[in-house]
Amino acid sequence: MDRIVVEGGIPLHGAVRISGSKNAALPIFAATLIAGGEYHITNAPALRDVATIIRLLAELGVLIEKQSTGAYRVDTLQAQGYEATYDMVKTMRASCLVLGPLLARFGRAKVSMPGGCAIGERPIDQHLKGLAALGAQINLDHGYVEVVAPGGLKGTRITMDLVTVTGVMNIMMAATRARGLTVIENAAREPEVVALARFLNSMGARITGAGTTEIKVEGVEELHPTDVEVIPDRIEAGTYLVAGAITGGQVALEDVNIEHLANIVDKLRECGCQIVENGTGVSLKAPSQIRPVNVNTSPYPGFPTDMQAQIMALLTLAGGASVIVENIFENRFMHVAELRRMGADITVTGSTATVRGVKGLSGAPLMATDLRASASLVLAGLAASGRSTIARVYHLDRGYEKMEEKLKALGAVVYREKE
Ligand code: EPU
């Protein structure tokens, strides 16, 4: 297994291009199942999770050809499978995103029930509740959930009990071909939901309200293949902004959607960073001392849970105490123990972490159990004195394209080695 070695203490300077969004790309690949034919997807990030969804589609009979960097031809005409196996779902929970598309196309889908994961229990009851409301029968058997709608789906009003990103995506995708109108209330407003709705509309779906709490889907008889460019990854962008801030450096990001970054940018400004927005670019200059801030994770447009670990790494070096409340996942503080091993002063009570800024962090051998926690350790390593090694690089490879190359371009001393 590989690990990442970081020699810390170097302020980062320079420019970096932000890749396509993981969490926008995954549902787009899944959605190509809805209508058979040839799609062209561009700006897809080279990530392990994208490779996993491609493997899953291939198992379902989809032909996929990589045409150039980030560009794929996806031909779903011959797709015929309707099952996401245990192997797939245990590798990546987002494999569940084929539920809605398969149900829309074939009136049937079977997906291994995802178990808990490192950051929380993460049930899919809301996905199933929505699909059942559309008229699907749900059967649970031998660890699999099978969803069938032999007579097709029928539009209805669905009120989500909580805000779920992939849950809304699954329901929206299924509803594209339901008879009549589906109204989804208390819908997630994440940019990735909006990007999916746009893609579905370009396929002939009739969706309005994506980006608000009420999404309306007027069912259509047929959808058709089309081309799509994946939106920039706001979490990758946020992570590199923190890399600039935590090292006392100055970084410029290219190819971002600044609107999607508003909450992250606001929070970093509160920390004292100077941030300049410029069309599809954004640059950050770190202050001489990071100011403490309070952070409450919440669904979009709130501060994203996917940036909580990274901002915590930054706040370990603030000039005072910060309070971070994690409201989305019940177990997303796995990075705390590792940050403490680097000298951070953090106490956790329930979903609240109190981070008291320290003068400096010291490099250490580190290990993380999920993607964003791993990113936070790399960030802490960049700011720490001496060497840090971050084990289990496969977590980072799920969500950060060419992370070492990008950090090196900013002047960091970072490389990958065999454990
Ligand atoms: N939840 C339920 N029941 C459901 C669905 C969700 O109780 O049926 C709960 C979850 O357990 C969680 C909360 O609702 O406590 C929100 O979960 P959500 O469903 O929104 O998460 P998700 O759709 O599984 C996506 C991203 C995550 C990101 C979350 C929250 C993808 C592929 N994944 O997950 O991304 O953290 O939304 O924004 O889009 C990451 O990229 O590192 C990552 C984990």
Short mmCIF file of C-alpha atoms and ligand atoms in Angstrom, two decimals:
data_model
loop_
_atom_site.label_atom_id
_atom_site.label_comp_id
_atom_site.label_asym_id
_atom_site.label_seq_id
_atom_site.Cartn_x
_atom_site.Cartn_y
_atom_site.Cartn_z
CA MET A 1 0.00 0.00 0.00
CA ASP A 2 1.22 3.52 -0.75
CA ARG A 3 1.58 6.38 1.67
CA ILE A 4 2.10 10.06 1.18
CA VAL A 5 5.14 11.77 2.65
CA VAL A 6 4.94 15.49 3.38
CA GLU A 7 7.88 17.64 4.44
CA GLY A 8 6.08 20.47 6.20
CA GLY A 9 6.71 24.12 6.88
CA ILE A 10 6.85 25.48 3.33
CA PRO A 11 4.43 28.28 2.43
CA LEU A 12 2.63 27.33 -0.79
CA HIS A 13 2.70 29.70 -3.73
CA GLY A 14 1.36 29.38 -7.23
CA ALA A 15 -1.62 28.33 -9.27
CA VAL A 16 -3.55 25.09 -9.51
CA ARG A 17 -6.36 23.94 -11.78
CA ILE A 18 -9.41 22.48 -10.07
CA SER A 19 -10.74 19.18 -11.46
CA GLY A 20 -14.27 18.08 -12.21
CA SER A 21 -16.46 17.32 -9.22
CA LYS A 22 -16.54 13.76 -7.91
CA ASN A 23 -20.02 14.11 -6.45
CA ALA A 24 -21.39 15.65 -9.64
CA ALA A 25 -19.70 13.11 -11.94
CA LEU A 26 -20.98 9.99 -10.13
CA PRO A 27 -24.72 10.70 -10.56
CA ILE A 28 -24.15 11.83 -14.17
CA PHE A 29 -22.53 8.50 -15.06
CA ALA A 30 -25.41 6.69 -13.31
CA ALA A 31 -28.05 8.81 -15.10
CA THR A 32 -26.82 7.68 -18.54
CA LEU A 33 -28.61 4.40 -17.76
CA ILE A 34 -31.99 6.11 -18.02
CA ALA A 35 -32.01 6.40 -21.83
CA GLY A 36 -30.09 3.96 -24.03
CA GLY A 37 -27.60 5.50 -26.45
CA GLU A 38 -24.32 7.37 -26.73
CA TYR A 39 -23.27 10.10 -24.30
CA HIS A 40 -20.11 12.17 -24.10
CA ILE A 41 -18.97 13.20 -20.66
CA THR A 42 -16.11 15.69 -20.30
CA ASN A 43 -14.16 17.06 -17.32
CA ALA A 44 -14.67 13.82 -15.38
CA PRO A 45 -12.00 13.65 -12.66
CA ALA A 46 -9.50 10.76 -12.68
CA LEU A 47 -10.48 9.29 -9.33
CA ARG A 48 -10.93 5.86 -7.87
CA ASP A 49 -14.67 6.50 -7.29
CA VAL A 50 -15.15 7.43 -10.94
CA ALA A 51 -13.31 4.25 -11.94
CA THR A 52 -15.68 2.35 -9.65
CA ILE A 53 -18.88 3.74 -11.21
CA ILE A 54 -17.43 3.00 -14.65
CA ARG A 55 -16.78 -0.59 -13.57
CA LEU A 56 -20.32 -0.83 -12.22
CA LEU A 57 -21.81 0.44 -15.49
CA ALA A 58 -19.63 -2.01 -17.43
CA GLU A 59 -21.05 -4.83 -15.28
CA LEU A 60 -24.52 -3.68 -16.36
CA GLY A 61 -23.58 -4.00 -20.03
CA VAL A 62 -22.62 -0.37 -20.72
CA LEU A 63 -19.77 0.26 -23.18
CA ILE A 64 -17.39 2.93 -21.98
CA GLU A 65 -14.43 4.31 -23.84
CA LYS A 66 -11.99 6.88 -22.48
CA GLN A 67 -11.32 9.28 -25.35
CA SER A 68 -8.89 11.70 -23.75
CA THR A 69 -8.16 13.07 -20.29
CA GLY A 70 -11.49 13.36 -18.49
CA ALA A 71 -13.49 12.58 -21.65
CA TYR A 72 -15.62 9.45 -21.94
CA ARG A 73 -17.94 8.01 -24.55
CA VAL A 74 -20.64 6.08 -22.69
CA ASP A 75 -22.95 3.83 -24.70
CA THR A 76 -25.87 2.53 -22.66
CA LEU A 77 -27.90 1.11 -25.54
CA GLN A 78 -27.11 -2.52 -24.71
CA ALA A 79 -27.38 -2.11 -20.92
CA GLN A 80 -29.42 -4.94 -19.53
CA GLY A 81 -28.25 -5.74 -16.00
CA TYR A 82 -30.16 -4.22 -13.11
CA GLU A 83 -28.04 -5.15 -10.11
CA ALA A 84 -25.34 -3.37 -8.09
CA THR A 85 -23.59 -6.17 -6.24
CA TYR A 86 -22.27 -6.27 -2.69
CA ASP A 87 -18.72 -5.93 -4.05
CA MET A 88 -19.61 -2.68 -5.77
CA VAL A 89 -21.60 -1.11 -2.96
CA LYS A 90 -19.03 -2.02 -0.31
CA THR A 91 -16.35 -0.37 -2.47
CA MET A 92 -18.44 2.75 -2.95
CA ARG A 93 -21.77 3.62 -1.35
CA ALA A 94 -22.62 5.96 -4.21
CA SER A 95 -23.19 2.80 -6.29
CA CYS A 96 -26.74 3.18 -4.91
CA LEU A 97 -27.16 5.98 -7.45
CA VAL A 98 -28.12 3.40 -10.07
CA LEU A 99 -31.37 2.65 -8.18
CA GLY A 100 -33.35 5.55 -9.67
CA PRO A 101 -32.00 5.25 -13.24
CA LEU A 102 -32.52 1.46 -13.46
CA LEU A 103 -36.01 1.78 -12.08
CA ALA A 104 -36.80 4.49 -14.64
CA ARG A 105 -35.45 2.44 -17.56
CA PHE A 106 -36.27 -1.18 -16.69
CA GLY A 107 -38.87 -0.88 -13.94
CA ARG A 108 -36.55 -2.85 -11.70
CA ALA A 109 -33.33 -2.44 -9.73
CA LYS A 110 -31.47 -4.50 -7.17
CA VAL A 111 -28.80 -3.00 -4.98
CA SER A 112 -26.82 -4.42 -2.09
CA MET A 113 -27.92 -2.57 1.06
CA PRO A 114 -25.02 -0.37 2.11
CA GLY A 115 -23.82 -0.95 5.67
CA GLY A 116 -22.50 1.76 7.97
CA CYS A 117 -19.24 3.42 7.06
CA ALA A 118 -16.38 5.26 8.77
CA ILE A 119 -18.28 8.56 9.06
CA GLY A 120 -21.69 7.31 10.12
CA GLU A 121 -24.52 4.86 9.75
CA ARG A 122 -25.78 6.39 6.50
CA PRO A 123 -29.03 4.52 5.85
CA ILE A 124 -30.92 4.83 2.53
CA ASP A 125 -34.42 4.79 4.01
CA GLN A 126 -35.25 8.17 2.42
CA HIS A 127 -34.27 6.92 -1.05
CA LEU A 128 -36.56 3.93 -0.58
CA LYS A 129 -39.38 5.94 0.95
CA GLY A 130 -39.37 8.20 -2.12
CA LEU A 131 -39.27 5.33 -4.60
CA ALA A 132 -42.09 3.57 -2.71
CA ALA A 133 -44.17 6.76 -2.87
CA LEU A 134 -43.69 6.70 -6.65
CA GLY A 135 -45.29 3.26 -6.60
CA ALA A 136 -42.31 0.93 -6.49
CA GLN A 137 -42.49 -2.23 -4.42
CA ILE A 138 -39.53 -2.61 -2.11
CA ASN A 139 -38.27 -6.03 -1.02
CA LEU A 140 -35.38 -6.62 1.32
CA ASP A 141 -33.75 -10.00 1.05
CA HIS A 142 -30.33 -11.48 1.79
CA GLY A 143 -28.76 -8.05 2.25
CA TYR A 144 -30.14 -6.76 -1.03
CA VAL A 145 -32.94 -4.33 -1.70
CA GLU A 146 -34.98 -4.98 -4.80
CA VAL A 147 -37.19 -2.24 -6.15
CA VAL A 148 -39.76 -3.11 -8.81
CA ALA A 149 -42.44 -1.17 -10.64
CA PRO A 150 -43.88 -3.47 -13.29
CA GLY A 151 -46.67 -1.05 -14.16
CA GLY A 152 -44.35 1.98 -14.17
CA LEU A 153 -44.07 4.79 -11.65
CA LYS A 154 -46.67 7.43 -10.84
CA GLY A 155 -45.86 11.00 -9.86
CA THR A 156 -46.73 12.14 -6.35
CA ARG A 157 -45.79 14.59 -3.58
CA ILE A 158 -42.83 13.45 -1.46
CA THR A 159 -41.65 15.23 1.66
CA MET A 160 -38.15 14.21 2.64
CA ASP A 161 -37.73 13.71 6.41
CA LEU A 162 -34.21 15.08 6.14
CA VAL A 163 -32.01 16.69 3.54
CA THR A 164 -30.24 14.00 1.55
CA VAL A 165 -28.15 14.65 -1.53
CA THR A 166 -28.06 11.25 -3.22
CA GLY A 167 -31.57 10.48 -1.92
CA VAL A 168 -33.02 13.41 -3.84
CA MET A 169 -30.93 12.48 -6.87
CA ASN A 170 -32.32 8.93 -6.92
CA ILE A 171 -35.91 10.12 -6.59
CA MET A 172 -35.45 12.83 -9.22
CA MET A 173 -33.95 10.32 -11.68
CA ALA A 174 -36.72 7.79 -11.09
CA ALA A 175 -39.41 10.47 -11.43
CA THR A 176 -38.20 11.60 -14.88
CA ARG A 177 -40.23 8.79 -16.40
CA ALA A 178 -43.08 8.56 -13.92
CA ARG A 179 -46.61 9.35 -15.12
CA GLY A 180 -47.57 12.88 -14.12
CA LEU A 181 -46.04 15.33 -11.67
CA THR A 182 -43.68 14.54 -8.79
CA VAL A 183 -43.04 17.21 -6.19
CA ILE A 184 -40.08 16.69 -3.85
CA GLU A 185 -40.26 18.85 -0.72
CA ASN A 186 -37.36 19.55 1.64
CA ALA A 187 -35.01 18.74 -1.23
CA ALA A 188 -31.22 19.08 -1.02
CA ARG A 189 -30.02 22.26 -2.76
CA GLU A 190 -26.42 21.22 -3.41
CA PRO A 191 -24.83 22.37 -6.71
CA GLU A 192 -24.39 18.70 -7.61
CA VAL A 193 -28.19 18.24 -7.46
CA VAL A 194 -28.61 21.25 -9.76
CA ALA A 195 -25.95 19.90 -12.16
CA LEU A 196 -27.76 16.56 -12.33
CA ALA A 197 -31.12 18.25 -12.96
CA ARG A 198 -29.56 20.27 -15.80
CA PHE A 199 -28.13 17.11 -17.33
CA LEU A 200 -31.47 15.31 -17.04
CA ASN A 201 -33.25 18.28 -18.63
CA SER A 202 -30.77 18.23 -21.51
CA MET A 203 -31.80 14.57 -21.91
CA GLY A 204 -35.42 15.69 -22.27
CA ALA A 205 -36.58 15.56 -18.65
CA ARG A 206 -38.81 18.33 -17.28
CA ILE A 207 -37.40 19.35 -13.92
CA THR A 208 -37.85 22.73 -12.27
CA GLY A 209 -36.84 24.05 -8.87
CA ALA A 210 -33.48 22.27 -8.53
CA GLY A 211 -31.39 24.43 -6.21
CA THR A 212 -34.47 25.23 -4.09
CA THR A 213 -36.16 23.11 -1.44
CA GLU A 214 -38.97 22.14 -3.79
CA ILE A 215 -38.17 20.23 -6.96
CA LYS A 216 -40.87 19.46 -9.52
CA VAL A 217 -40.47 16.67 -12.05
CA GLU A 218 -43.04 16.37 -14.82
CA GLY A 219 -42.68 12.81 -16.10
CA VAL A 220 -41.95 12.28 -19.81
CA GLU A 221 -42.37 9.21 -22.06
CA GLU A 222 -38.81 9.15 -23.26
CA LEU A 223 -35.41 10.69 -22.64
CA HIS A 224 -32.47 10.79 -25.04
CA PRO A 225 -28.66 10.70 -24.78
CA THR A 226 -26.69 13.95 -24.76
CA ASP A 227 -23.31 15.47 -23.87
CA VAL A 228 -22.30 16.97 -20.56
CA GLU A 229 -19.37 18.71 -18.90
CA VAL A 230 -18.86 18.00 -15.21
CA ILE A 231 -18.85 21.10 -12.95
CA PRO A 232 -15.72 22.01 -10.92
CA ASP A 233 -15.18 20.30 -7.58
CA ARG A 234 -16.00 22.81 -4.84
CA ILE A 235 -14.55 20.60 -2.11
CA GLU A 236 -11.26 20.12 -3.92
CA ALA A 237 -11.16 23.89 -4.40
CA GLY A 238 -11.85 24.49 -0.71
CA THR A 239 -9.12 22.04 0.23
CA TYR A 240 -6.49 23.91 -1.84
CA LEU A 241 -7.62 27.25 -0.42
CA VAL A 242 -7.00 25.84 3.05
CA ALA A 243 -3.60 24.55 1.84
CA GLY A 244 -2.66 28.15 1.03
CA ALA A 245 -4.06 29.43 4.32
CA ILE A 246 -2.53 26.82 6.61
CA THR A 247 0.99 27.25 5.19
CA GLY A 248 0.92 31.05 5.31
CA GLY A 249 1.09 31.11 1.52
CA GLN A 250 -0.64 32.58 -1.48
CA VAL A 251 -2.48 30.37 -3.97
CA ALA A 252 -4.62 30.92 -7.05
CA LEU A 253 -7.19 28.40 -8.21
CA GLU A 254 -8.32 28.13 -11.81
CA ASP A 255 -11.57 26.71 -13.18
CA VAL A 256 -13.76 27.09 -10.13
CA ASN A 257 -17.39 28.09 -9.77
CA ILE A 258 -17.10 30.87 -7.21
CA GLU A 259 -20.82 30.82 -6.41
CA HIS A 260 -20.53 27.23 -5.18
CA LEU A 261 -17.64 28.23 -2.90
CA ALA A 262 -19.41 31.11 -1.15
CA ASN A 263 -19.67 29.58 2.28
CA ILE A 264 -16.12 28.27 2.29
CA VAL A 265 -14.75 31.60 1.06
CA ASP A 266 -16.77 33.52 3.68
CA LYS A 267 -15.41 31.33 6.45
CA LEU A 268 -11.81 31.69 5.27
CA ARG A 269 -12.26 35.47 5.10
CA GLU A 270 -13.49 35.36 8.70
CA CYS A 271 -10.23 33.56 9.49
CA GLY A 272 -8.39 36.61 8.13
CA CYS A 273 -7.54 35.33 4.63
CA GLN A 274 -7.60 37.82 1.78
CA ILE A 275 -9.58 36.30 -1.04
CA VAL A 276 -10.01 37.77 -4.50
CA GLU A 277 -12.58 36.39 -6.90
CA ASN A 278 -11.95 36.76 -10.57
CA GLY A 279 -14.39 35.11 -12.98
CA THR A 280 -13.62 31.40 -12.90
CA GLY A 281 -10.60 31.94 -10.67
CA VAL A 282 -10.04 32.71 -7.02
CA SER A 283 -6.89 33.57 -5.10
CA LEU A 284 -6.08 33.50 -1.41
CA LYS A 285 -3.41 35.23 0.63
CA ALA A 286 -2.96 33.91 4.15
CA PRO A 287 -2.85 36.25 7.14
CA SER A 288 0.16 36.22 9.46
CA GLN A 289 -2.13 34.70 12.12
CA ILE A 290 -5.30 32.70 11.48
CA ARG A 291 -8.25 34.01 13.48
CA PRO A 292 -10.44 31.51 15.35
CA VAL A 293 -13.97 31.04 13.96
CA ASN A 294 -16.99 28.91 14.73
CA VAL A 295 -18.18 26.42 12.12
CA ASN A 296 -21.54 24.68 11.87
CA THR A 297 -21.82 22.14 9.10
CA SER A 298 -25.19 22.09 7.37
CA PRO A 299 -26.72 21.25 4.00
CA TYR A 300 -25.98 23.65 1.13
CA PRO A 301 -25.79 26.64 1.18
CA GLY A 302 -24.38 26.06 4.68
CA PHE A 303 -20.79 25.13 5.43
CA PRO A 304 -20.19 21.68 3.89
CA THR A 305 -19.47 18.68 6.08
CA ASP A 306 -17.00 17.65 3.36
CA MET A 307 -14.82 20.64 4.38
CA GLN A 308 -15.12 20.18 8.15
CA ALA A 309 -11.94 18.13 8.62
CA GLN A 310 -9.89 20.51 6.47
CA ILE A 311 -11.03 23.68 8.26
CA MET A 312 -10.36 21.96 11.57
CA ALA A 313 -6.74 21.38 10.51
CA LEU A 314 -6.49 25.11 9.79
CA LEU A 315 -8.06 26.14 13.10
CA THR A 316 -5.57 24.07 15.10
CA LEU A 317 -3.17 26.95 14.33
CA ALA A 318 -5.57 29.85 15.02
CA GLY A 319 -4.87 32.52 17.63
CA GLY A 320 -7.63 31.36 19.98
CA ALA A 321 -10.42 28.83 20.41
CA SER A 322 -12.87 27.77 17.69
CA VAL A 323 -15.96 25.62 18.02
CA ILE A 324 -16.90 23.23 15.23
CA VAL A 325 -20.28 21.50 15.22
CA GLU A 326 -20.76 18.57 12.83
CA ASN A 327 -24.47 18.34 12.09
CA ILE A 328 -24.58 15.95 9.14
CA PHE A 329 -22.71 12.80 10.10
CA GLU A 330 -22.56 11.31 13.59
CA ASN A 331 -18.99 10.05 13.45
CA ARG A 332 -17.04 12.49 11.34
CA PHE A 333 -14.30 13.42 13.81
CA MET A 334 -11.93 10.56 13.03
CA HIS A 335 -9.17 13.03 12.16
CA VAL A 336 -9.21 14.55 15.67
CA ALA A 337 -7.11 11.84 17.31
CA GLU A 338 -4.53 12.05 14.54
CA LEU A 339 -4.38 15.87 14.65
CA ARG A 340 -3.84 15.60 18.41
CA ARG A 341 -0.85 13.36 17.77
CA MET A 342 0.62 16.29 15.86
CA GLY A 343 0.21 18.56 18.87
CA ALA A 344 -3.27 19.97 18.20
CA ASP A 345 -5.43 20.87 21.20
CA ILE A 346 -8.93 19.56 20.43
CA THR A 347 -11.66 18.27 22.71
CA VAL A 348 -14.78 16.60 21.44
CA THR A 349 -18.14 16.37 23.18
CA GLY A 350 -20.79 14.68 21.08
CA SER A 351 -20.98 16.51 17.79
CA THR A 352 -19.00 19.53 19.02
CA ALA A 353 -15.25 19.94 18.75
CA THR A 354 -13.45 22.74 20.56
CA VAL A 355 -10.19 23.57 18.85
CA ARG A 356 -7.74 25.69 20.82
CA GLY A 357 -5.09 27.10 18.55
CA VAL A 358 -1.49 26.04 19.22
CA LYS A 359 1.77 27.70 18.10
CA GLY A 360 2.73 24.89 15.76
CA LEU A 361 2.14 21.27 14.75
CA SER A 362 4.82 18.64 14.52
CA GLY A 363 5.04 16.07 11.74
CA ALA A 364 4.13 12.48 12.59
CA PRO A 365 3.18 9.16 11.02
CA LEU A 366 -0.58 9.40 10.44
CA MET A 367 -3.48 7.30 9.29
CA ALA A 368 -7.05 8.17 8.36
CA THR A 369 -10.17 6.17 7.76
CA ASP A 370 -11.94 8.35 5.23
CA LEU A 371 -11.37 10.69 2.36
CA ARG A 372 -11.77 14.15 3.88
CA ALA A 373 -10.02 13.15 7.12
CA SER A 374 -7.03 12.07 5.02
CA ALA A 375 -7.06 15.44 3.25
CA SER A 376 -7.04 17.24 6.59
CA LEU A 377 -3.96 15.27 7.66
CA VAL A 378 -2.14 16.19 4.46
CA LEU A 379 -3.00 19.84 5.14
CA ALA A 380 -1.79 19.60 8.73
CA GLY A 381 1.37 17.89 7.46
CA LEU A 382 2.03 20.77 5.07
CA ALA A 383 2.00 23.21 7.99
CA ALA A 384 3.81 21.01 10.53
CA SER A 385 7.49 21.06 11.28
CA GLY A 386 9.33 18.05 9.92
CA ARG A 387 8.01 15.02 8.12
CA SER A 388 4.53 13.49 8.17
CA THR A 389 3.50 10.28 6.48
CA ILE A 390 -0.14 9.68 5.68
CA ALA A 391 -0.98 6.01 5.28
CA ARG A 392 -3.86 4.51 3.30
CA VAL A 393 -3.53 6.82 0.33
CA TYR A 394 -6.41 5.01 -1.36
CA HIS A 395 -8.80 7.23 0.60
CA LEU A 396 -7.26 10.32 -1.01
CA ASP A 397 -7.29 8.69 -4.43
CA ARG A 398 -11.08 8.34 -4.15
CA GLY A 399 -11.58 12.07 -4.21
CA TYR A 400 -8.46 14.10 -5.07
CA GLU A 401 -7.07 13.98 -8.58
CA LYS A 402 -3.26 14.05 -8.69
CA MET A 403 -2.98 15.58 -5.25
CA GLU A 404 0.79 15.31 -4.94
CA GLU A 405 1.35 16.78 -8.40
CA LYS A 406 -0.90 19.72 -7.64
CA LEU A 407 0.72 20.35 -4.26
CA LYS A 408 4.19 20.07 -5.81
CA ALA A 409 3.21 22.68 -8.38
CA LEU A 410 2.50 24.96 -5.41
CA GLY A 411 5.99 24.32 -4.03
CA ALA A 412 5.20 21.62 -1.46
CA VAL A 413 7.64 18.79 -0.84
CA VAL A 414 5.35 15.81 -1.06
CA TYR A 415 5.71 12.40 -2.61
CA ARG A 416 4.27 8.92 -2.58
CA GLU A 417 6.15 5.85 -1.39
CA LYS A 418 5.46 2.19 -0.77
CA GLU A 419 4.71 1.35 2.86
N1 EPU B 1 -29.60 9.95 5.65
C1 EPU B 1 -30.57 9.15 6.21
N2 EPU B 1 -31.37 8.42 5.36
C2 EPU B 1 -31.23 8.45 4.01
C3 EPU B 1 -30.23 9.26 3.46
C4 EPU B 1 -29.43 10.01 4.30
O1 EPU B 1 -30.72 9.10 7.43
O2 EPU B 1 -31.97 7.76 3.33
C5 EPU B 1 -28.73 10.77 6.52
C6 EPU B 1 -27.27 10.39 6.45
O3 EPU B 1 -26.97 9.31 7.30
C7 EPU B 1 -26.60 11.67 6.85
C8 EPU B 1 -27.52 12.75 6.27
O4 EPU B 1 -28.76 12.10 6.05
O5 EPU B 1 -26.56 11.78 8.24
C9 EPU B 1 -27.07 13.38 4.97
O6 EPU B 1 -26.64 12.37 4.07
P1 EPU B 1 -26.78 12.48 2.51
O7 EPU B 1 -27.74 11.46 2.06
O8 EPU B 1 -26.99 13.89 2.09
O9 EPU B 1 -25.32 12.01 2.04
P2 EPU B 1 -25.01 11.21 0.74
O10 EPU B 1 -25.95 11.62 -0.32
O11 EPU B 1 -24.85 9.78 1.06
C10 EPU B 1 -23.39 12.98 -0.31
C11 EPU B 1 -21.95 13.03 -0.71
C12 EPU B 1 -21.09 13.03 0.54
C13 EPU B 1 -21.46 14.24 1.40
C14 EPU B 1 -22.96 14.21 1.72
C15 EPU B 1 -23.44 15.42 2.49
C16 EPU B 1 -21.99 11.87 -2.83
C17 EPU B 1 -21.59 10.70 -3.63
N3 EPU B 1 -21.65 11.87 -1.53
O12 EPU B 1 -23.56 11.77 0.41
O13 EPU B 1 -19.75 13.17 0.10
O14 EPU B 1 -20.74 14.22 2.60
O15 EPU B 1 -23.72 14.11 0.51
O16 EPU B 1 -23.17 16.58 1.78
O17 EPU B 1 -22.54 12.82 -3.36
C18 EPU B 1 -17.41 12.98 0.26
O18 EPU B 1 -17.34 13.39 -0.91
O19 EPU B 1 -16.40 12.87 1.00
C19 EPU B 1 -18.71 12.60 0.80
C20 EPU B 1 -18.84 11.80 1.85
#
